Amino acid sequence: MTGLRVFISHAHEDKALAQAWQSLINTLTLGQVTPWYSSDDRGGGGVGPGEWRKAIREHMIEADTILALLTPGSNERPWLVWESGYAEGQQKMIIPVTFFIDERGIHDVFRDKQIYEGDKEPDTLRLLEELAGQHFGAAIPEASKTVWKTYVSQYMETVEQERTESLTRSLFHDHFHVRPTAERLSGTWYATWTEISDDGETMFESDRLEAWTTNGRIRFVGVSSKIGIEELIDDAAEAFYYPMEGVVSSDGMIALSYWSSGETRYCGTAILKVSGGTGRLLQGTWQGFTARNVDEEPTQRNGRVVMARDLEKLQAATDRMLSAKS
């Protein structure tokens, strides 16, 4: 009898869960059911050098059943959705297995399937029974299920270790740099920076910035308008610009660090948040070592900042900010 072949679809960061399922299935079926996953870097497993897309397709075609491991970090990954869509087109049985995520939050492509909770022992046992039943074509004896529980307990230890790892990763996914949110901030911005001192709040600097994002960071480059900056341009053109770099959260919080690249070294941080419903206004605070005039010694200063997509909106927001403080 040809053994059942199982393709384990997973994000690379969930490799430990894929390996745990492979080990569990191999052990409980005495190697008669063959599970495979792409990130297996042990001898003879996974995808080696070469055309990895072709290798994955071949293993999916050979498979009878697809286990799709869904975690907070992998649930929306395009590659998992693609693999499941490809398997659907090949008339494969697709079984979503969730970890540390509510069933209501999974991607639409999986919602019409029989879903198993891979972080719960009862569901894990039921899924193992389903896979073994597909292979053996008969119900699993109760005595065998009793033996299984020992190995499932070992599997659950791995799952609990991964729970902490997944939580750590999801914090970074959800609350640090979220590229789709950051992409909406790309383009030209105009900024007003104020300074708050014992004498009150006053205008500090106004400038223009260009923003763009990468997978891990949002970046701004500002065109400085400090007093005396023109005198440095001929000798040090880089002083005319200052870069800022940081991350954007899913709810529009922006954390930035900035520094100058000219003769005078300015540096600091800024915390901003999208204001209003249009996404065309940012407001927040800043602090750092800087000066109003390029001839002054930088000192520790702080204040507020407002950024807008156009100068008219910037002026209105600046007027509101200063009048509210006064």
Short mmCIF file of C-alpha atoms in Angstrom, two decimals:
data_model
loop_
_atom_site.label_atom_id
_atom_site.label_comp_id
_atom_site.label_asym_id
_atom_site.label_seq_id
_atom_site.Cartn_x
_atom_site.Cartn_y
_atom_site.Cartn_z
CA MET A 1 0.00 0.00 0.00
CA THR A 2 1.35 3.42 -0.96
CA GLY A 3 1.75 5.61 2.12
CA LEU A 4 -0.22 8.80 2.61
CA ARG A 5 1.84 11.87 1.72
CA VAL A 6 1.37 15.06 3.73
CA PHE A 7 2.69 18.47 2.64
CA ILE A 8 3.16 20.84 5.61
CA SER A 9 2.64 24.44 4.45
CA HIS A 10 4.21 26.91 6.86
CA ALA A 11 6.09 30.20 7.22
CA HIS A 12 9.83 29.77 7.69
CA GLU A 13 9.64 31.33 11.16
CA ASP A 14 7.30 28.48 12.17
CA LYS A 15 9.81 25.81 11.20
CA ALA A 16 9.81 24.30 14.73
CA LEU A 17 6.05 23.66 14.50
CA ALA A 18 6.44 22.03 11.08
CA GLN A 19 9.21 19.81 12.39
CA ALA A 20 7.11 18.90 15.45
CA TRP A 21 4.24 17.78 13.21
CA GLN A 22 6.57 15.82 10.95
CA SER A 23 8.09 14.01 13.93
CA LEU A 24 4.71 13.31 15.50
CA ILE A 25 3.20 11.89 12.30
CA ASN A 26 6.27 9.79 11.53
CA THR A 27 6.37 8.34 15.03
CA LEU A 28 2.69 7.51 15.40
CA THR A 29 2.31 5.93 11.95
CA LEU A 30 5.65 4.10 12.13
CA GLY A 31 6.83 6.00 9.08
CA GLN A 32 3.95 4.81 6.90
CA VAL A 33 2.61 8.36 6.46
CA THR A 34 5.21 10.65 4.87
CA PRO A 35 5.13 14.30 5.99
CA TRP A 36 7.33 16.88 4.20
CA TYR A 37 8.07 20.56 4.77
CA SER A 38 10.26 22.91 2.75
CA SER A 39 12.47 24.33 5.52
CA ASP A 40 13.69 20.91 6.71
CA ASP A 41 17.47 21.37 6.54
CA ARG A 42 18.36 17.87 7.66
CA GLY A 43 19.88 15.44 5.15
CA GLY A 44 17.42 14.49 2.43
CA GLY A 45 14.70 16.85 3.63
CA GLY A 46 13.38 20.22 2.53
CA VAL A 47 14.39 22.19 -0.53
CA GLY A 48 18.04 22.20 -1.49
CA PRO A 49 19.87 24.51 -3.90
CA GLY A 50 18.19 25.04 -7.24
CA GLU A 51 14.67 25.79 -8.35
CA TRP A 52 12.84 25.84 -5.04
CA ARG A 53 9.48 26.88 -6.53
CA LYS A 54 9.59 23.86 -8.84
CA ALA A 55 10.51 21.57 -5.93
CA ILE A 56 7.62 22.83 -3.83
CA ARG A 57 5.15 22.37 -6.68
CA GLU A 58 6.38 18.81 -7.22
CA HIS A 59 5.96 17.93 -3.55
CA MET A 60 2.50 19.49 -3.49
CA ILE A 61 1.47 17.48 -6.57
CA GLU A 62 2.74 14.28 -4.92
CA ALA A 63 0.95 15.03 -1.63
CA ASP A 64 -2.49 13.71 -0.75
CA THR A 65 -3.16 16.18 2.07
CA ILE A 66 -1.96 19.71 2.89
CA LEU A 67 -1.54 20.81 6.50
CA ALA A 68 -1.55 24.64 6.54
CA LEU A 69 0.01 25.86 9.81
CA LEU A 70 -1.54 29.24 10.69
CA THR A 71 0.02 31.47 13.35
CA PRO A 72 -0.32 35.21 14.07
CA GLY A 73 2.75 35.80 11.91
CA SER A 74 1.87 33.51 9.01
CA ASN A 75 -1.90 33.83 8.69
CA GLU A 76 -1.77 36.64 6.12
CA ARG A 77 1.42 35.58 4.36
CA PRO A 78 0.87 35.53 0.57
CA TRP A 79 2.96 32.38 0.18
CA LEU A 80 0.73 30.27 2.46
CA VAL A 81 -2.35 31.54 0.67
CA TRP A 82 -0.72 30.75 -2.71
CA GLU A 83 0.20 27.21 -1.62
CA SER A 84 -3.35 26.55 -0.43
CA GLY A 85 -4.80 28.00 -3.64
CA TYR A 86 -2.46 25.85 -5.73
CA ALA A 87 -3.40 22.76 -3.70
CA GLU A 88 -7.09 23.57 -4.14
CA GLY A 89 -6.56 23.60 -7.89
CA GLN A 90 -4.92 20.18 -7.63
CA GLN A 91 -7.96 18.82 -5.78
CA LYS A 92 -5.96 18.21 -2.60
CA MET A 93 -7.44 17.96 0.87
CA ILE A 94 -6.48 21.11 2.79
CA ILE A 95 -6.47 21.07 6.60
CA PRO A 96 -5.84 24.41 8.37
CA VAL A 97 -4.11 23.99 11.74
CA THR A 98 -4.20 27.09 13.92
CA PHE A 99 -1.77 28.12 16.66
CA PHE A 100 -2.24 31.02 19.10
CA ILE A 101 -4.90 32.61 16.89
CA ASP A 102 -8.68 32.82 17.04
CA GLU A 103 -10.48 30.95 14.27
CA ARG A 104 -12.42 34.12 13.43
CA GLY A 105 -9.16 35.87 12.56
CA ILE A 106 -7.88 33.44 9.94
CA HIS A 107 -7.64 34.29 6.24
CA ASP A 108 -10.85 33.89 4.22
CA VAL A 109 -9.31 31.20 2.01
CA PHE A 110 -9.27 28.76 4.96
CA ARG A 111 -12.66 29.46 6.53
CA ASP A 112 -14.69 26.87 4.64
CA LYS A 113 -12.34 24.06 5.76
CA GLN A 114 -12.41 21.79 8.79
CA ILE A 115 -10.10 23.69 11.14
CA TYR A 116 -8.05 22.07 13.92
CA GLU A 117 -6.41 23.89 16.82
CA GLY A 118 -2.82 22.67 16.84
CA ASP A 119 -2.16 24.21 20.24
CA LYS A 120 -4.90 22.14 21.91
CA GLU A 121 -4.33 18.48 22.77
CA PRO A 122 -7.87 17.21 21.96
CA ASP A 123 -7.83 18.75 18.46
CA THR A 124 -4.30 17.48 17.86
CA LEU A 125 -5.43 13.93 18.69
CA ARG A 126 -8.47 14.26 16.42
CA LEU A 127 -6.31 15.45 13.52
CA LEU A 128 -3.87 12.58 14.01
CA GLU A 129 -6.80 10.20 13.99
CA GLU A 130 -8.03 11.79 10.74
CA LEU A 131 -4.62 11.38 9.04
CA ALA A 132 -4.15 7.83 10.26
CA GLY A 133 -7.69 6.98 9.18
CA GLN A 134 -6.97 8.32 5.67
CA HIS A 135 -3.97 6.01 5.46
CA PHE A 136 -5.20 2.84 7.15
CA GLY A 137 -8.82 3.17 6.01
CA ALA A 138 -10.13 2.10 9.39
CA ALA A 139 -10.85 3.47 12.84
CA ILE A 140 -7.87 3.68 15.21
CA PRO A 141 -8.07 1.32 18.23
CA GLU A 142 -8.49 2.99 21.60
CA ALA A 143 -5.34 1.28 22.85
CA SER A 144 -3.32 3.02 20.14
CA LYS A 145 -4.82 6.39 21.02
CA THR A 146 -3.74 5.88 24.64
CA VAL A 147 -0.15 5.32 23.52
CA TRP A 148 -0.38 8.40 21.29
CA LYS A 149 -1.04 10.69 24.25
CA THR A 150 2.53 10.33 25.50
CA TYR A 151 3.94 11.56 22.22
CA VAL A 152 1.31 14.29 21.90
CA SER A 153 2.35 15.55 25.36
CA GLN A 154 5.93 15.88 24.09
CA TYR A 155 4.64 17.69 21.01
CA MET A 156 2.68 20.09 23.24
CA GLU A 157 5.90 21.04 25.04
CA THR A 158 7.32 22.25 21.72
CA VAL A 159 4.10 24.13 21.02
CA GLU A 160 4.30 25.93 24.35
CA GLN A 161 7.88 26.98 23.65
CA GLU A 162 6.75 28.31 20.29
CA ARG A 163 3.87 30.20 21.93
CA THR A 164 6.38 32.54 23.56
CA GLU A 165 8.41 32.85 20.37
CA SER A 166 5.27 33.59 18.35
CA LEU A 167 4.11 36.22 20.82
CA THR A 168 7.48 37.96 20.58
CA ARG A 169 7.40 37.91 16.79
CA SER A 170 3.77 39.06 16.63
CA LEU A 171 4.58 42.05 18.85
CA PHE A 172 7.09 43.18 16.27
CA HIS A 173 4.71 42.41 13.38
CA ASP A 174 1.76 44.23 14.93
CA HIS A 175 3.26 47.07 16.90
CA PHE A 176 6.52 47.91 15.21
CA HIS A 177 7.03 48.47 11.49
CA VAL A 178 3.90 47.73 9.49
CA ARG A 179 4.73 48.39 5.86
CA PRO A 180 1.16 48.73 4.49
CA THR A 181 0.49 51.50 7.01
CA ALA A 182 3.87 53.10 6.32
CA GLU A 183 3.34 53.10 2.56
CA ARG A 184 0.42 55.49 2.99
CA LEU A 185 2.89 57.98 4.48
CA SER A 186 5.25 57.96 1.49
CA GLY A 187 5.73 61.20 -0.45
CA THR A 188 6.21 64.88 0.38
CA TRP A 189 5.53 66.39 3.81
CA TYR A 190 5.92 69.92 5.19
CA ALA A 191 6.88 70.26 8.85
CA THR A 192 6.86 72.84 11.61
CA TRP A 193 8.98 72.27 14.70
CA THR A 194 8.41 74.31 17.87
CA GLU A 195 10.55 74.63 20.97
CA ILE A 196 9.16 74.51 24.50
CA SER A 197 11.24 76.34 27.10
CA ASP A 198 10.75 78.24 30.35
CA ASP A 199 9.70 81.25 28.27
CA GLY A 200 6.92 79.35 26.50
CA GLU A 201 6.54 77.72 23.09
CA THR A 202 7.99 79.34 20.01
CA MET A 203 8.66 78.47 16.37
CA PHE A 204 11.92 76.59 15.98
CA GLU A 205 12.19 75.49 12.34
CA SER A 206 10.10 74.76 9.24
CA ASP A 207 11.18 72.43 6.46
CA ARG A 208 10.16 69.99 3.73
CA LEU A 209 10.65 66.21 3.86
CA GLU A 210 10.41 63.24 1.51
CA ALA A 211 9.27 59.91 2.96
CA TRP A 212 9.45 56.32 1.72
CA THR A 213 9.40 52.88 3.35
CA THR A 214 11.26 49.58 3.21
CA ASN A 215 10.19 46.26 4.73
CA GLY A 216 11.80 47.19 8.03
CA ARG A 217 11.89 50.98 8.26
CA ILE A 218 10.25 54.22 7.23
CA ARG A 219 12.69 56.90 6.13
CA PHE A 220 12.41 60.67 5.84
CA VAL A 221 14.96 63.08 4.37
CA GLY A 222 14.47 66.68 5.42
CA VAL A 223 15.75 69.82 3.72
CA SER A 224 17.13 71.91 6.56
CA SER A 225 16.18 75.57 6.96
CA LYS A 226 18.39 76.40 9.93
CA ILE A 227 19.71 79.93 10.17
CA GLY A 228 23.10 80.11 8.49
CA ILE A 229 22.74 76.78 6.67
CA GLU A 230 23.38 78.47 3.30
CA GLU A 231 26.89 79.37 4.40
CA LEU A 232 27.76 75.67 4.76
CA ILE A 233 26.30 74.40 1.49
CA ASP A 234 29.31 75.21 -0.68
CA ASP A 235 31.72 73.50 1.71
CA ALA A 236 29.50 70.67 2.93
CA ALA A 237 26.45 70.08 0.78
CA GLU A 238 25.33 67.15 2.97
CA ALA A 239 24.63 69.62 5.79
CA PHE A 240 21.65 70.84 3.79
CA TYR A 241 19.86 67.52 4.41
CA TYR A 242 19.06 65.50 7.50
CA PRO A 243 17.79 61.89 7.54
CA MET A 244 15.22 60.40 9.89
CA GLU A 245 14.53 56.70 10.23
CA GLY A 246 12.07 54.69 12.27
CA VAL A 247 9.08 52.38 12.41
CA VAL A 248 5.30 52.68 11.97
CA SER A 249 2.77 50.69 14.00
CA SER A 250 -0.51 49.31 12.70
CA ASP A 251 -2.46 52.14 14.36
CA GLY A 252 -0.32 54.89 12.84
CA MET A 253 2.19 55.60 15.61
CA ILE A 254 5.57 56.66 14.18
CA ALA A 255 8.84 56.47 16.13
CA LEU A 256 11.80 58.22 14.48
CA SER A 257 15.44 58.97 15.19
CA TYR A 258 17.22 61.74 13.31
CA TRP A 259 20.73 63.03 12.86
CA SER A 260 22.62 65.48 10.67
CA SER A 261 25.39 64.54 8.28
CA GLY A 262 27.09 67.91 8.18
CA GLU A 263 29.90 69.52 10.15
CA THR A 264 27.63 70.12 13.14
CA ARG A 265 26.23 66.92 14.59
CA TYR A 266 22.57 67.19 15.52
CA CYS A 267 20.58 64.17 16.72
CA GLY A 268 17.33 63.33 18.44
CA THR A 269 14.02 61.48 18.37
CA ALA A 270 10.45 62.23 17.36
CA ILE A 271 7.18 60.47 18.16
CA LEU A 272 4.28 61.17 15.79
CA LYS A 273 0.74 59.96 15.26
CA VAL A 274 -1.62 60.28 12.33
CA SER A 275 -4.19 62.97 13.20
CA GLY A 276 -7.67 63.19 11.73
CA GLY A 277 -9.40 60.88 9.30
CA THR A 278 -7.61 61.78 6.07
CA GLY A 279 -4.10 60.63 7.02
CA ARG A 280 -2.69 63.93 5.73
CA LEU A 281 -1.68 65.35 9.10
CA LEU A 282 0.89 64.08 11.64
CA GLN A 283 1.39 65.53 15.12
CA GLY A 284 3.76 64.71 17.94
CA THR A 285 6.77 65.67 20.03
CA TRP A 286 10.54 65.77 19.56
CA GLN A 287 13.66 66.06 21.67
CA GLY A 288 17.36 66.15 20.85
CA PHE A 289 20.68 67.96 20.70
CA THR A 290 20.27 70.78 18.20
CA ALA A 291 20.42 74.54 17.71
CA ARG A 292 18.48 77.25 15.89
CA ASN A 293 21.61 78.62 14.24
CA VAL A 294 24.41 76.55 12.71
CA ASP A 295 26.94 78.73 14.58
CA GLU A 296 25.42 77.88 17.97
CA GLU A 297 26.58 75.02 20.15
CA PRO A 298 23.93 72.22 20.11
CA THR A 299 22.09 71.83 23.41
CA GLN A 300 19.34 69.58 24.71
CA ARG A 301 15.97 70.92 23.51
CA ASN A 302 12.44 69.66 23.08
CA GLY A 303 9.16 70.71 21.56
CA ARG A 304 6.29 69.72 19.33
CA VAL A 305 6.09 68.93 15.64
CA VAL A 306 3.31 68.95 13.07
CA MET A 307 3.59 67.62 9.51
CA ALA A 308 1.09 68.10 6.69
CA ARG A 309 0.80 67.22 3.02
CA ASP A 310 0.37 70.88 1.97
CA LEU A 311 1.50 74.25 3.31
CA GLU A 312 -2.01 75.60 3.90
CA LYS A 313 -2.96 72.69 6.13
CA LEU A 314 0.41 72.95 7.89
CA GLN A 315 -0.14 76.64 8.69
CA ALA A 316 -3.63 75.99 10.04
CA ALA A 317 -2.41 73.10 12.23
CA THR A 318 0.55 75.14 13.48
CA ASP A 319 -1.70 78.08 14.41
CA ARG A 320 -4.03 75.76 16.34
CA MET A 321 -1.10 74.14 18.13
CA LEU A 322 0.47 77.42 19.24
CA SER A 323 -2.83 79.05 20.22
CA ALA A 324 -3.84 76.02 22.29
CA LYS A 325 -0.54 76.16 24.20
CA SER A 326 -0.89 79.84 24.91
#
